[in-house]
Amino acid sequence: VQLQASGGGLVQAGGSLRLSCAASGLIFTSYDMGWFRQAPGKEREFVATISWSAGSTYYADSVKGRFTISRDNAKNTVYLQVNSLKPEDTAVYYCAADPRTSVLGYIKTRPYEYNYWGQGTQVTVSS
């Protein structure tokens, strides 16, 4: 399984980016996908997740209303649209994949709940 994240960059506060994560080596529709981020000196934290069918999404409170996760199962790609960026959003953003859960309604928000990880893409927000 390979996850290739892209789309990061340097942006001013209030700006937007669209992060992409292209997946290969897996049956994409059998996987829940997530985005996490890690700032220097901090632990990796949950950002957003989307179910295998795109039927459900869930966000960290810190990004709710500003970030949107989506997926295109035909392209084996998950996206994270990040709007109204703040300096505290500065971090390396990682996409992650895990076989879809069989537990109805269960939401994966912890790093250990994901088996596969991409290499990360840097997002830097200047004030």
PDB file of C-alpha atoms in Angstrom:
ATOM      1  CA  VAL A   1       0.000   0.000   0.000  1.00  0.00           C
ATOM      2  CA  GLN A   2       1.284   3.446  -0.910  1.00  0.00           C
ATOM      3  CA  LEU A   3      -0.186   6.796  -0.006  1.00  0.00           C
ATOM      4  CA  GLN A   4       1.212   9.875  -1.719  1.00  0.00           C
ATOM      5  CA  ALA A   5       0.214  13.196  -0.195  1.00  0.00           C
ATOM      6  CA  SER A   6       0.613  16.484  -2.032  1.00  0.00           C
ATOM      7  CA  GLY A   7      -0.708  20.021  -2.191  1.00  0.00           C
ATOM      8  CA  GLY A   8       0.955  21.594   0.798  1.00  0.00           C
ATOM      9  CA  GLY A   9       2.725  24.927   0.704  1.00  0.00           C
ATOM     10  CA  LEU A  10       3.220  28.353   2.213  1.00  0.00           C
ATOM     11  CA  VAL A  11       0.089  30.458   2.499  1.00  0.00           C
ATOM     12  CA  GLN A  12      -0.953  33.582   4.333  1.00  0.00           C
ATOM     13  CA  ALA A  13      -3.451  33.477   7.152  1.00  0.00           C
ATOM     14  CA  GLY A  14      -6.958  33.301   5.762  1.00  0.00           C
ATOM     15  CA  GLY A  15      -5.815  31.479   2.663  1.00  0.00           C
ATOM     16  CA  SER A  16      -6.737  28.070   1.304  1.00  0.00           C
ATOM     17  CA  LEU A  17      -5.107  24.911   0.032  1.00  0.00           C
ATOM     18  CA  ARG A  18      -6.316  21.613  -1.340  1.00  0.00           C
ATOM     19  CA  LEU A  19      -4.403  18.608  -0.119  1.00  0.00           C
ATOM     20  CA  SER A  20      -4.554  15.363  -2.079  1.00  0.00           C
ATOM     21  CA  CYS A  21      -3.618  11.819  -1.198  1.00  0.00           C
ATOM     22  CA  ALA A  22      -3.348   9.276  -3.983  1.00  0.00           C
ATOM     23  CA  ALA A  23      -3.598   5.662  -2.895  1.00  0.00           C
ATOM     24  CA  SER A  24      -2.277   2.573  -4.659  1.00  0.00           C
ATOM     25  CA  GLY A  25      -1.857  -1.083  -3.866  1.00  0.00           C
ATOM     26  CA  LEU A  26      -5.213  -1.407  -2.172  1.00  0.00           C
ATOM     27  CA  ILE A  27      -8.883  -1.738  -2.978  1.00  0.00           C
ATOM     28  CA  PHE A  28      -9.663   1.878  -2.218  1.00  0.00           C
ATOM     29  CA  THR A  29     -13.372   1.362  -1.628  1.00  0.00           C
ATOM     30  CA  SER A  30     -12.551  -1.058   1.170  1.00  0.00           C
ATOM     31  CA  TYR A  31     -10.707   1.563   3.205  1.00  0.00           C
ATOM     32  CA  ASP A  32     -11.620   4.335   5.566  1.00  0.00           C
ATOM     33  CA  MET A  33      -9.347   7.336   5.085  1.00  0.00           C
ATOM     34  CA  GLY A  34      -8.105   9.969   7.482  1.00  0.00           C
ATOM     35  CA  TRP A  35      -6.009  13.091   7.702  1.00  0.00           C
ATOM     36  CA  PHE A  36      -3.757  13.873  10.646  1.00  0.00           C
ATOM     37  CA  ARG A  37      -1.229  16.604  11.282  1.00  0.00           C
ATOM     38  CA  GLN A  38       1.878  17.047  13.369  1.00  0.00           C
ATOM     39  CA  ALA A  39       3.449  20.325  14.354  1.00  0.00           C
ATOM     40  CA  PRO A  40       7.064  20.538  15.572  1.00  0.00           C
ATOM     41  CA  GLY A  41       7.378  19.287  19.134  1.00  0.00           C
ATOM     42  CA  LYS A  42       3.783  18.102  19.249  1.00  0.00           C
ATOM     43  CA  GLU A  43       2.046  14.769  18.947  1.00  0.00           C
ATOM     44  CA  ARG A  44       0.281  13.734  15.787  1.00  0.00           C
ATOM     45  CA  GLU A  45      -3.320  14.858  15.976  1.00  0.00           C
ATOM     46  CA  PHE A  46      -6.507  13.880  14.223  1.00  0.00           C
ATOM     47  CA  VAL A  47      -7.926  16.271  11.633  1.00  0.00           C
ATOM     48  CA  ALA A  48     -10.663  14.490   9.666  1.00  0.00           C
ATOM     49  CA  THR A  49     -11.875  11.106   8.522  1.00  0.00           C
ATOM     50  CA  ILE A  50     -14.158   9.795   5.807  1.00  0.00           C
ATOM     51  CA  SER A  51     -15.732   6.378   5.553  1.00  0.00           C
ATOM     52  CA  TRP A  52     -15.106   3.989   2.680  1.00  0.00           C
ATOM     53  CA  SER A  53     -18.354   4.960   0.982  1.00  0.00           C
ATOM     54  CA  ALA A  54     -18.003   8.680   1.734  1.00  0.00           C
ATOM     55  CA  GLY A  55     -21.238   8.276   3.611  1.00  0.00           C
ATOM     56  CA  SER A  56     -19.886   9.749   6.796  1.00  0.00           C
ATOM     57  CA  THR A  57     -17.264  12.297   7.737  1.00  0.00           C
ATOM     58  CA  TYR A  58     -15.981  13.546  11.059  1.00  0.00           C
ATOM     59  CA  TYR A  59     -13.773  16.476  12.013  1.00  0.00           C
ATOM     60  CA  ALA A  60     -11.684  17.669  14.899  1.00  0.00           C
ATOM     61  CA  ASP A  61     -13.323  20.609  16.636  1.00  0.00           C
ATOM     62  CA  SER A  62     -10.363  22.818  15.762  1.00  0.00           C
ATOM     63  CA  VAL A  63     -11.013  22.508  12.022  1.00  0.00           C
ATOM     64  CA  LYS A  64     -14.769  22.050  11.874  1.00  0.00           C
ATOM     65  CA  GLY A  65     -16.347  24.521   9.479  1.00  0.00           C
ATOM     66  CA  ARG A  66     -13.006  25.355   7.830  1.00  0.00           C
ATOM     67  CA  PHE A  67     -11.781  22.001   6.476  1.00  0.00           C
ATOM     68  CA  THR A  68     -13.635  19.557   4.241  1.00  0.00           C
ATOM     69  CA  ILE A  69     -12.636  15.958   3.581  1.00  0.00           C
ATOM     70  CA  SER A  70     -13.822  14.182   0.445  1.00  0.00           C
ATOM     71  CA  ARG A  71     -12.857  11.248  -1.707  1.00  0.00           C
ATOM     72  CA  ASP A  72     -13.049  10.195  -5.328  1.00  0.00           C
ATOM     73  CA  ASN A  73     -13.203   6.426  -5.382  1.00  0.00           C
ATOM     74  CA  ALA A  74     -12.779   6.366  -9.165  1.00  0.00           C
ATOM     75  CA  LYS A  75      -9.410   8.109  -8.770  1.00  0.00           C
ATOM     76  CA  ASN A  76      -8.317   6.363  -5.557  1.00  0.00           C
ATOM     77  CA  THR A  77      -7.797   9.793  -4.026  1.00  0.00           C
ATOM     78  CA  VAL A  78      -8.819  11.512  -0.821  1.00  0.00           C
ATOM     79  CA  TYR A  79      -8.806  15.292  -0.498  1.00  0.00           C
ATOM     80  CA  LEU A  80      -8.665  17.810   2.286  1.00  0.00           C
ATOM     81  CA  GLN A  81      -9.844  21.302   1.405  1.00  0.00           C
ATOM     82  CA  VAL A  82      -8.413  23.657   3.993  1.00  0.00           C
ATOM     83  CA  ASN A  83      -9.885  27.158   4.173  1.00  0.00           C
ATOM     84  CA  SER A  84      -9.524  30.140   6.494  1.00  0.00           C
ATOM     85  CA  LEU A  85      -6.091  28.936   7.493  1.00  0.00           C
ATOM     86  CA  LYS A  86      -4.550  30.083  10.742  1.00  0.00           C
ATOM     87  CA  PRO A  87      -0.900  30.091  11.843  1.00  0.00           C
ATOM     88  CA  GLU A  88      -1.747  27.313  14.308  1.00  0.00           C
ATOM     89  CA  ASP A  89      -2.675  25.084  11.352  1.00  0.00           C
ATOM     90  CA  THR A  90       1.019  24.953  10.434  1.00  0.00           C
ATOM     91  CA  ALA A  91       2.087  21.313  10.458  1.00  0.00           C
ATOM     92  CA  VAL A  92       2.991  18.329   8.345  1.00  0.00           C
ATOM     93  CA  TYR A  93      -0.267  16.810   7.135  1.00  0.00           C
ATOM     94  CA  TYR A  94      -0.470  13.044   6.762  1.00  0.00           C
ATOM     95  CA  CYS A  95      -3.075  10.892   5.096  1.00  0.00           C
ATOM     96  CA  ALA A  96      -3.825   7.469   6.481  1.00  0.00           C
ATOM     97  CA  ALA A  97      -5.800   4.408   5.452  1.00  0.00           C
ATOM     98  CA  ASP A  98      -7.360   1.531   7.299  1.00  0.00           C
ATOM     99  CA  PRO A  99      -9.625  -1.317   6.243  1.00  0.00           C
ATOM    100  CA  ARG A 100     -13.202  -0.250   6.671  1.00  0.00           C
ATOM    101  CA  THR A 101     -14.652  -0.911  10.033  1.00  0.00           C
ATOM    102  CA  SER A 102     -17.371  -3.461  10.515  1.00  0.00           C
ATOM    103  CA  VAL A 103     -18.684  -1.597  13.547  1.00  0.00           C
ATOM    104  CA  LEU A 104     -21.575   0.600  12.473  1.00  0.00           C
ATOM    105  CA  GLY A 105     -20.972   4.213  13.347  1.00  0.00           C
ATOM    106  CA  TYR A 106     -17.462   3.733  14.692  1.00  0.00           C
ATOM    107  CA  ILE A 107     -15.180   6.672  13.942  1.00  0.00           C
ATOM    108  CA  LYS A 108     -11.413   6.292  13.856  1.00  0.00           C
ATOM    109  CA  THR A 109      -9.659   9.322  15.315  1.00  0.00           C
ATOM    110  CA  ARG A 110      -6.494   7.827  16.831  1.00  0.00           C
ATOM    111  CA  PRO A 111      -3.267   7.284  14.864  1.00  0.00           C
ATOM    112  CA  TYR A 112      -2.937   3.662  16.003  1.00  0.00           C
ATOM    113  CA  GLU A 113      -6.287   2.880  14.385  1.00  0.00           C
ATOM    114  CA  TYR A 114      -4.788   3.377  10.915  1.00  0.00           C
ATOM    115  CA  ASN A 115      -2.524   0.771   9.345  1.00  0.00           C
ATOM    116  CA  TYR A 116      -1.069   2.733   6.447  1.00  0.00           C
ATOM    117  CA  TRP A 117       0.447   6.198   6.266  1.00  0.00           C
ATOM    118  CA  GLY A 118       1.659   8.575   3.600  1.00  0.00           C
ATOM    119  CA  GLN A 119       4.858  10.602   3.772  1.00  0.00           C
ATOM    120  CA  GLY A 120       3.211  13.897   4.672  1.00  0.00           C
ATOM    121  CA  THR A 121       2.959  17.305   3.059  1.00  0.00           C
ATOM    122  CA  GLN A 122       4.027  20.527   4.772  1.00  0.00           C
ATOM    123  CA  VAL A 123       1.508  23.312   5.325  1.00  0.00           C
ATOM    124  CA  THR A 124       2.921  26.593   6.599  1.00  0.00           C
ATOM    125  CA  VAL A 125       0.632  29.493   7.421  1.00  0.00           C
ATOM    126  CA  SER A 126       2.174  32.926   7.885  1.00  0.00           C
ATOM    127  CA  SER A 127       0.522  35.611   9.969  1.00  0.00           C
TER     128      SER A 127
END
